Amino acid sequence: MIERTLILVKPDGVQRGLSGKIISRFEDAGLKIVGMKMDWIDKKFAEKHYSDIGKRYGKRILNNLVDYIKEGPVIAIVLEGVNAVENVRKITGSTYPNEALPGTIRGDFSHISKIYANKKNKKVGNLIHASATKKEAIEEIKLWFSVSELFNYKTVHEKHTQ
Ligand code: IDP
Ligand code: MG
């Protein structure tokens, strides 16, 4: 039941200076940071990370997304906690910011819609990535972090929130 999951503060989150606020949302919920780094990924790595997107949405949206994720550096974080994959997605909010509820990261800090983005050929700037399933989390953590970049330690949350 204790899981690990990957989040990325995407380039819009980093450039808007929201990294601290975003990370705080997860820390406040008692999720533990077990790995963190900044990286500026290239096209090849972006296509590996988003390997399912072409099949799900088509080439045009994949290209748009790859351009978005390599607009600037991202902050990659591995979070650990009880049902971390599902809980992190809940704190993240829905994919399309106009549909994301207030109280979620995407709902509080963004508002663009899928229709507007696709009509204007803009990115769906939704600030963060979060692994969607346990399988995706395992694959993504492996892609982004080596074993030696992940850490085991105790937090007060293990006494009070888990
Ligand atoms: P998720 O990030 O909530 O898991 P996915 O469906 O996995 O959502 O899509 C990955 C990313 O692709 C989204 O976060 C968003 O930035 C982008 N995206 C999804 N749909 C569209 C679209 O219709 N146009 C442009 N970008 C999109
Ligand atoms: Mg996804």
mmCIF file with all atom_site columns, C-alpha atoms and ligand atoms in Angstrom, residues 10 50 52-53 56-57 60-62 64-65 68 89 92-97 106 113-115 117-118 122-132 136, ligand 1:
data_model
loop_
_atom_site.group_PDB
_atom_site.id
_atom_site.type_symbol
_atom_site.label_atom_id
_atom_site.label_alt_id
_atom_site.label_comp_id
_atom_site.label_asym_id
_atom_site.label_entity_id
_atom_site.label_seq_id
_atom_site.pdbx_PDB_ins_code
_atom_site.Cartn_x
_atom_site.Cartn_y
_atom_site.Cartn_z
_atom_site.occupancy
_atom_site.B_iso_or_equiv
_atom_site.pdbx_formal_charge
_atom_site.auth_seq_id
_atom_site.auth_comp_id
_atom_site.auth_asym_id
_atom_site.auth_atom_id
_atom_site.pdbx_PDB_model_num
ATOM   1  C CA  . LYS A 1 10  ? 6.563   21.263 -16.026 1.00 0.00 ? 10  LYS A CA  1
ATOM   2  C CA  . TYR A 1 50  ? 5.245   10.285 -23.257 1.00 0.00 ? 50  TYR A CA  1
ATOM   3  C CA  . ASP A 1 52  ? 1.683   6.366  -24.973 1.00 0.00 ? 52  ASP A CA  1
ATOM   4  C CA  . ILE A 1 53  ? 0.519   9.808  -26.119 1.00 0.00 ? 53  ILE A CA  1
ATOM   5  C CA  . ARG A 1 56  ? -3.883  7.955  -27.470 1.00 0.00 ? 56  ARG A CA  1
ATOM   6  C CA  . TYR A 1 57  ? -4.084  11.402 -29.043 1.00 0.00 ? 57  TYR A CA  1
ATOM   7  C CA  . ARG A 1 60  ? -0.137  16.549 -33.639 1.00 0.00 ? 60  ARG A CA  1
ATOM   8  C CA  . ILE A 1 61  ? -0.861  16.535 -29.901 1.00 0.00 ? 61  ILE A CA  1
ATOM   9  C CA  . LEU A 1 62  ? 2.265   14.480 -29.199 1.00 0.00 ? 62  LEU A CA  1
ATOM   10 C CA  . ASN A 1 64  ? 2.676   19.924 -29.164 1.00 0.00 ? 64  ASN A CA  1
ATOM   11 C CA  . LEU A 1 65  ? 3.300   18.167 -25.831 1.00 0.00 ? 65  LEU A CA  1
ATOM   12 C CA  . TYR A 1 68  ? 5.856   22.057 -24.211 1.00 0.00 ? 68  TYR A CA  1
ATOM   13 C CA  . ARG A 1 89  ? -3.471  12.465 -8.934  1.00 0.00 ? 89  ARG A CA  1
ATOM   14 C CA  . THR A 1 92  ? -3.018  17.299 -9.047  1.00 0.00 ? 92  THR A CA  1
ATOM   15 C CA  . GLY A 1 93  ? -6.559  17.580 -10.498 1.00 0.00 ? 93  GLY A CA  1
ATOM   16 C CA  . SER A 1 94  ? -8.019  16.808 -13.921 1.00 0.00 ? 94  SER A CA  1
ATOM   17 C CA  . THR A 1 95  ? -5.904  16.989 -17.078 1.00 0.00 ? 95  THR A CA  1
ATOM   18 C CA  . TYR A 1 96  ? -7.742  19.995 -18.564 1.00 0.00 ? 96  TYR A CA  1
ATOM   19 C CA  . PRO A 1 97  ? -7.409  22.988 -16.222 1.00 0.00 ? 97  PRO A CA  1
ATOM   20 C CA  . ARG A 1 106 ? -4.294  22.484 -11.832 1.00 0.00 ? 106 ARG A CA  1
ATOM   21 C CA  . SER A 1 113 ? -9.463  24.367 -21.907 1.00 0.00 ? 113 SER A CA  1
ATOM   22 C CA  . LYS A 1 114 ? -8.681  21.564 -24.351 1.00 0.00 ? 114 LYS A CA  1
ATOM   23 C CA  . ILE A 1 115 ? -10.866 23.201 -27.030 1.00 0.00 ? 115 ILE A CA  1
ATOM   24 C CA  . ALA A 1 117 ? -5.633  25.000 -26.704 1.00 0.00 ? 117 ALA A CA  1
ATOM   25 C CA  . ASN A 1 118 ? -6.279  22.857 -29.768 1.00 0.00 ? 118 ASN A CA  1
ATOM   26 C CA  . LYS A 1 122 ? -1.345  26.169 -27.765 1.00 0.00 ? 122 LYS A CA  1
ATOM   27 C CA  . LYS A 1 123 ? -0.162  23.818 -25.073 1.00 0.00 ? 123 LYS A CA  1
ATOM   28 C CA  . VAL A 1 124 ? -2.496  22.510 -22.385 1.00 0.00 ? 124 VAL A CA  1
ATOM   29 C CA  . GLY A 1 125 ? -0.351  24.248 -19.749 1.00 0.00 ? 125 GLY A CA  1
ATOM   30 C CA  . ASN A 1 126 ? -1.357  22.319 -16.663 1.00 0.00 ? 126 ASN A CA  1
ATOM   31 C CA  . LEU A 1 127 ? 1.790   22.824 -14.560 1.00 0.00 ? 127 LEU A CA  1
ATOM   32 C CA  . ILE A 1 128 ? 2.595   19.293 -13.533 1.00 0.00 ? 128 ILE A CA  1
ATOM   33 C CA  . HIS A 1 129 ? 2.800   15.714 -14.670 1.00 0.00 ? 129 HIS A CA  1
ATOM   34 C CA  . ALA A 1 130 ? 1.803   12.911 -12.311 1.00 0.00 ? 130 ALA A CA  1
ATOM   35 C CA  . SER A 1 131 ? 1.961   9.174  -13.003 1.00 0.00 ? 131 SER A CA  1
ATOM   36 C CA  . ALA A 1 132 ? -1.559  7.936  -13.755 1.00 0.00 ? 132 ALA A CA  1
ATOM   37 C CA  . GLU A 1 136 ? 3.147   3.970  -15.157 1.00 0.00 ? 136 GLU A CA  1
HETATM 38 P P1  . IDP B 2 .   ? -2.351  13.716 -17.540 1.00 0.00 ? 1   IDP B P1  1
HETATM 39 O O1  . IDP B 2 .   ? -1.177  14.666 -17.616 1.00 0.00 ? 1   IDP B O1  1
HETATM 40 O O2  . IDP B 2 .   ? -3.458  14.268 -16.672 1.00 0.00 ? 1   IDP B O2  1
HETATM 41 O O3  . IDP B 2 .   ? -1.953  12.312 -17.168 1.00 0.00 ? 1   IDP B O3  1
HETATM 42 P P2  . IDP B 2 .   ? -2.642  12.744 -20.286 1.00 0.00 ? 1   IDP B P2  1
HETATM 43 O O4  . IDP B 2 .   ? -3.943  12.350 -20.907 1.00 0.00 ? 1   IDP B O4  1
HETATM 44 O O5  . IDP B 2 .   ? -1.691  11.655 -19.916 1.00 0.00 ? 1   IDP B O5  1
HETATM 45 O O6  . IDP B 2 .   ? -2.994  13.649 -19.006 1.00 0.00 ? 1   IDP B O6  1
HETATM 46 O O7  . IDP B 2 .   ? -1.937  13.776 -21.277 1.00 0.00 ? 1   IDP B O7  1
HETATM 47 C C1  . IDP B 2 .   ? -0.593  14.166 -21.061 1.00 0.00 ? 1   IDP B C1  1
HETATM 48 C C2  . IDP B 2 .   ? -0.480  15.656 -21.293 1.00 0.00 ? 1   IDP B C2  1
HETATM 49 O O8  . IDP B 2 .   ? -0.774  15.938 -22.657 1.00 0.00 ? 1   IDP B O8  1
HETATM 50 C C3  . IDP B 2 .   ? -1.453  16.527 -20.516 1.00 0.00 ? 1   IDP B C3  1
HETATM 51 O O9  . IDP B 2 .   ? -1.041  16.785 -19.188 1.00 0.00 ? 1   IDP B O9  1
HETATM 52 C C4  . IDP B 2 .   ? -1.499  17.777 -21.359 1.00 0.00 ? 1   IDP B C4  1
HETATM 53 O O10 . IDP B 2 .   ? -0.408  18.658 -21.035 1.00 0.00 ? 1   IDP B O10 1
HETATM 54 C C5  . IDP B 2 .   ? -1.302  17.231 -22.765 1.00 0.00 ? 1   IDP B C5  1
HETATM 55 N N1  . IDP B 2 .   ? -2.566  17.134 -23.509 1.00 0.00 ? 1   IDP B N1  1
HETATM 56 C C6  . IDP B 2 .   ? -3.593  16.277 -23.290 1.00 0.00 ? 1   IDP B C6  1
HETATM 57 N N2  . IDP B 2 .   ? -4.593  16.461 -24.169 1.00 0.00 ? 1   IDP B N2  1
HETATM 58 C C7  . IDP B 2 .   ? -4.194  17.462 -24.973 1.00 0.00 ? 1   IDP B C7  1
HETATM 59 C C8  . IDP B 2 .   ? -4.811  18.134 -26.089 1.00 0.00 ? 1   IDP B C8  1
HETATM 60 O O11 . IDP B 2 .   ? -5.933  17.848 -26.497 1.00 0.00 ? 1   IDP B O11 1
HETATM 61 N N3  . IDP B 2 .   ? -4.061  19.124 -26.672 1.00 0.00 ? 1   IDP B N3  1
HETATM 62 C C9  . IDP B 2 .   ? -2.820  19.476 -26.251 1.00 0.00 ? 1   IDP B C9  1
HETATM 63 N N4  . IDP B 2 .   ? -2.221  18.878 -25.205 1.00 0.00 ? 1   IDP B N4  1
HETATM 64 C C10 . IDP B 2 .   ? -2.894  17.891 -24.564 1.00 0.00 ? 1   IDP B C10 1
#
